[in-house]
XYZ file of C-alpha atoms in Angstrom:
281
model
C 116.080 136.681 56.552
C 112.329 136.455 57.103
C 111.011 137.685 60.455
C 109.131 135.135 62.509
C 105.508 135.958 63.245
C 104.497 137.042 66.712
C 103.687 133.833 68.660
C 100.852 135.425 70.602
C 98.285 135.564 67.768
C 99.261 132.046 66.715
C 98.814 130.647 70.209
C 95.508 132.474 70.538
C 94.386 130.860 67.314
C 95.289 127.494 68.740
C 93.570 127.979 72.041
C 91.725 130.263 74.413
C 92.449 133.111 76.744
C 92.073 133.569 80.473
C 88.651 135.111 81.084
C 88.799 135.486 84.883
C 91.102 137.207 87.374
C 93.616 134.384 87.674
C 96.770 135.430 89.609
C 100.243 134.408 88.469
C 101.612 131.641 90.649
C 104.876 133.494 91.337
C 104.268 137.254 91.154
C 100.446 137.362 91.588
C 100.026 139.449 88.413
C 96.435 139.212 87.125
C 96.516 137.114 83.946
C 93.062 137.959 82.591
C 93.195 138.329 78.801
C 96.419 136.316 78.400
C 96.525 133.303 76.100
C 97.214 130.058 77.924
C 100.237 129.635 75.626
C 101.671 133.001 76.722
C 103.926 133.861 79.629
C 103.260 136.191 82.533
C 104.059 139.779 81.442
C 105.715 140.457 84.806
C 107.860 137.409 85.622
C 107.758 135.254 82.487
C 106.181 132.180 84.090
C 104.055 130.190 81.597
C 100.379 131.019 82.029
C 99.528 127.329 81.893
C 101.712 126.722 84.966
C 99.682 129.262 86.939
C 96.488 127.743 85.616
C 97.331 124.248 86.801
C 98.721 125.488 90.130
C 95.729 127.664 90.968
C 92.730 125.469 90.309
C 91.438 121.989 90.888
C 89.980 120.729 87.642
C 87.474 118.187 88.869
C 87.064 115.045 90.909
C 89.093 111.951 90.104
C 86.287 110.431 88.025
C 85.904 113.602 85.954
C 82.728 115.001 87.482
C 82.394 118.608 88.563
C 82.558 119.392 92.268
C 79.253 120.689 93.661
C 79.313 122.971 96.702
C 83.061 123.622 96.279
C 83.341 126.073 99.156
C 81.564 123.670 101.474
C 83.867 120.830 100.415
C 86.950 122.981 101.008
C 85.756 124.212 104.406
C 84.823 120.704 105.574
C 88.157 119.206 104.513
C 90.087 122.073 106.103
C 88.230 121.854 109.405
C 88.691 118.093 109.566
C 92.415 118.459 108.874
C 92.840 121.135 111.557
C 90.872 119.066 114.086
C 93.108 116.070 113.343
C 96.234 118.208 113.757
C 95.110 119.655 117.096
C 94.179 116.159 118.280
C 97.675 114.923 117.376
C 99.194 117.932 119.162
C 97.268 117.036 122.321
C 98.726 113.514 122.248
C 102.229 114.908 121.823
C 101.697 117.220 124.801
C 100.729 114.221 126.908
C 103.866 112.278 125.972
C 106.091 115.328 126.539
C 104.559 115.846 129.978
C 104.790 112.148 130.843
C 108.412 111.860 129.718
C 109.405 115.071 131.513
C 107.874 113.729 134.738
C 109.906 110.551 134.408
C 113.149 112.547 134.192
C 112.042 115.096 136.844
C 111.982 117.915 134.290
C 109.445 120.718 134.471
C 107.229 121.565 131.485
C 105.816 124.982 130.538
C 102.248 123.630 130.513
C 100.095 121.985 133.203
C 99.311 118.289 133.318
C 95.741 119.018 132.216
C 96.876 120.796 129.030
C 96.192 117.781 126.744
C 92.590 117.711 127.952
C 92.038 121.370 127.050
C 93.657 120.822 123.636
C 91.367 117.823 123.099
C 88.295 119.900 123.894
C 89.469 122.596 121.469
C 90.004 119.976 118.756
C 86.542 118.599 119.408
C 84.936 121.951 118.570
C 86.638 121.940 115.148
C 85.715 118.299 114.616
C 82.016 118.832 115.331
C 81.959 121.730 112.856
C 83.684 119.561 110.232
C 81.171 116.736 110.768
C 78.237 119.104 110.262
C 79.770 120.491 107.073
C 80.545 117.003 105.764
C 76.953 115.939 106.229
C 75.739 118.967 104.297
C 78.387 118.666 101.562
C 77.636 115.003 100.908
C 74.015 115.804 100.047
C 75.310 117.377 96.830
C 78.286 115.083 96.297
C 77.727 111.527 97.587
C 81.148 110.557 96.243
C 82.931 112.994 98.543
C 83.920 110.072 100.755
C 83.381 106.335 100.776
C 80.991 104.695 103.201
C 83.985 103.517 105.218
C 85.389 107.044 105.422
C 82.073 108.549 106.465
C 81.706 105.897 109.154
C 85.300 106.532 110.277
C 84.792 110.299 110.490
C 81.551 110.137 112.459
C 82.694 107.238 114.641
C 85.906 109.158 115.292
C 83.902 112.234 116.232
C 81.696 110.236 118.587
C 84.731 108.582 120.166
C 86.408 111.988 120.497
C 83.432 113.282 122.475
C 83.616 110.231 124.731
C 87.369 110.595 125.243
C 87.048 114.295 126.048
C 84.452 113.553 128.723
C 86.135 110.568 130.402
C 89.833 111.550 130.095
C 90.017 113.262 133.531
C 88.585 110.173 135.263
C 90.319 107.207 133.588
C 93.922 105.939 133.851
C 96.357 107.584 131.458
C 97.094 104.411 129.422
C 93.381 103.878 128.743
C 92.940 107.500 127.700
C 95.946 107.316 125.368
C 94.736 104.108 123.707
C 91.336 105.699 123.111
C 93.015 108.823 121.739
C 95.051 106.675 119.349
C 91.902 104.929 118.120
C 90.299 108.310 117.435
C 93.446 109.395 115.584
C 93.363 106.293 113.362
C 89.727 106.946 112.451
C 90.355 110.618 111.670
C 93.408 109.858 109.516
C 91.523 107.177 107.552
C 88.609 109.529 106.923
C 90.785 112.501 105.992
C 92.990 110.490 103.614
C 89.928 109.081 101.867
C 88.493 112.552 101.347
C 91.827 113.759 99.983
C 91.937 110.792 97.595
C 88.589 111.859 96.150
C 88.804 115.652 96.362
C 90.647 116.137 93.078
C 93.689 115.495 90.949
C 95.890 117.890 92.915
C 95.383 116.002 96.175
C 95.903 112.635 94.507
C 99.145 113.766 92.852
C 100.496 115.095 96.155
C 99.684 111.936 98.085
C 101.028 109.626 95.364
C 104.318 111.546 95.394
C 104.710 111.146 99.160
C 106.976 108.397 100.423
C 107.507 109.439 104.033
C 105.463 110.002 107.175
C 102.835 112.076 105.320
C 101.526 108.936 103.593
C 98.796 106.849 105.138
C 100.602 103.599 106.002
C 103.655 105.070 107.833
C 101.374 107.450 109.706
C 99.107 104.620 110.854
C 102.137 102.536 111.848
C 103.421 105.404 114.001
C 100.005 105.658 115.676
C 100.079 101.890 116.309
C 103.497 102.194 117.981
C 102.158 105.025 120.124
C 99.153 102.888 121.081
C 101.317 99.890 122.016
C 103.632 102.055 124.121
C 100.747 103.468 126.183
C 100.187 100.428 128.493
C 103.946 100.279 129.193
C 104.143 103.857 130.416
C 106.221 102.926 133.484
C 109.123 101.915 131.253
C 111.597 104.605 130.213
C 112.036 102.989 126.801
C 108.260 102.858 126.283
C 107.863 106.535 127.155
C 110.656 107.600 124.826
C 109.264 105.356 122.089
C 105.777 106.780 122.590
C 107.095 110.347 122.495
C 109.026 109.653 119.286
C 106.036 108.008 117.612
C 103.781 110.849 118.733
C 106.175 113.420 117.248
C 106.194 111.525 113.938
C 102.396 111.427 113.952
C 102.311 115.179 114.561
C 104.701 115.809 111.654
C 102.680 113.543 109.372
C 99.474 115.302 110.349
C 101.032 118.673 109.521
C 101.681 117.314 106.035
C 98.046 116.208 105.796
C 96.849 119.684 106.770
C 99.125 121.256 104.151
C 97.795 118.788 101.592
C 94.168 119.497 102.411
C 94.615 123.246 102.018
C 96.821 122.927 98.928
C 94.264 120.645 97.282
C 91.042 122.424 98.206
C 91.736 126.137 98.718
C 91.169 126.800 94.984
C 87.641 125.504 95.515
C 86.970 128.606 97.613
C 87.273 130.655 94.436
C 84.032 131.451 92.667
C 85.624 130.152 89.454
C 87.839 127.149 89.917
C 87.541 124.937 86.811
C 89.003 125.199 83.303
C 85.713 126.078 81.691
C 85.303 128.910 84.205
C 88.753 130.374 83.589
C 89.563 129.699 79.922
C 87.567 130.682 76.834
C 85.754 127.785 75.208
C 88.168 127.469 72.289
C 90.626 125.684 74.557
C 89.371 122.958 76.856
C 91.712 120.596 78.702
C 92.507 117.202 77.270
C 90.982 114.410 79.307
C 93.174 111.593 80.442
């Protein structure tokens, strides 16, 4: 019986080796020097699985991402600002519903306003980073998304200033409008940020996808003028909770899709020797 040759030299002949400190997806073992056809020496996970899980190859149209760290930071800040904004709306509905049933809440009535102001600080930082990032990558977001992000930021500033002096239903409707604009802008950026983000969003069928999330915001907006009704308050609280859950998914998506861009080397040609380049779709 003839012994089979060692697969490692054969796979190296077919392709390249990892030339950077790429960690294994499962055990974090450094895979530098391993062939992409090999398995992790520690846990046995295919090297190619770690490669695909740890980097974002390129934008959807195949172009390289300029200013990757700036893109990642801007997307992350926008996602966090959107999440905090959604949390402020949920606090309002919790407080409003608790008042209706004569329950006490662990936070003051003004808590949503402070949360809004905190979210605004993140949002302003994200807007500044977006403006700088788009100078190197005009395709980072569509014109509609850019308008939505900056209009949402402007509206957020207005809402933060006038919330203490306007009726609650008006403030909540304005907050919902800001939320719609932020979600539209964030989803558009995630659609364009890379293949990882697109795959995640295409696989989603629940509240983390754009349409159900916007529908929940619309329900929350419609329930705001009917705040004196018990059913409307419960409906608004439920919709607000769904929006918060969906926004958490968006934050997870933004970090999952763009954190690899914080790495100094984040594309195939940076991580794999030139004898093996990825096949283009």
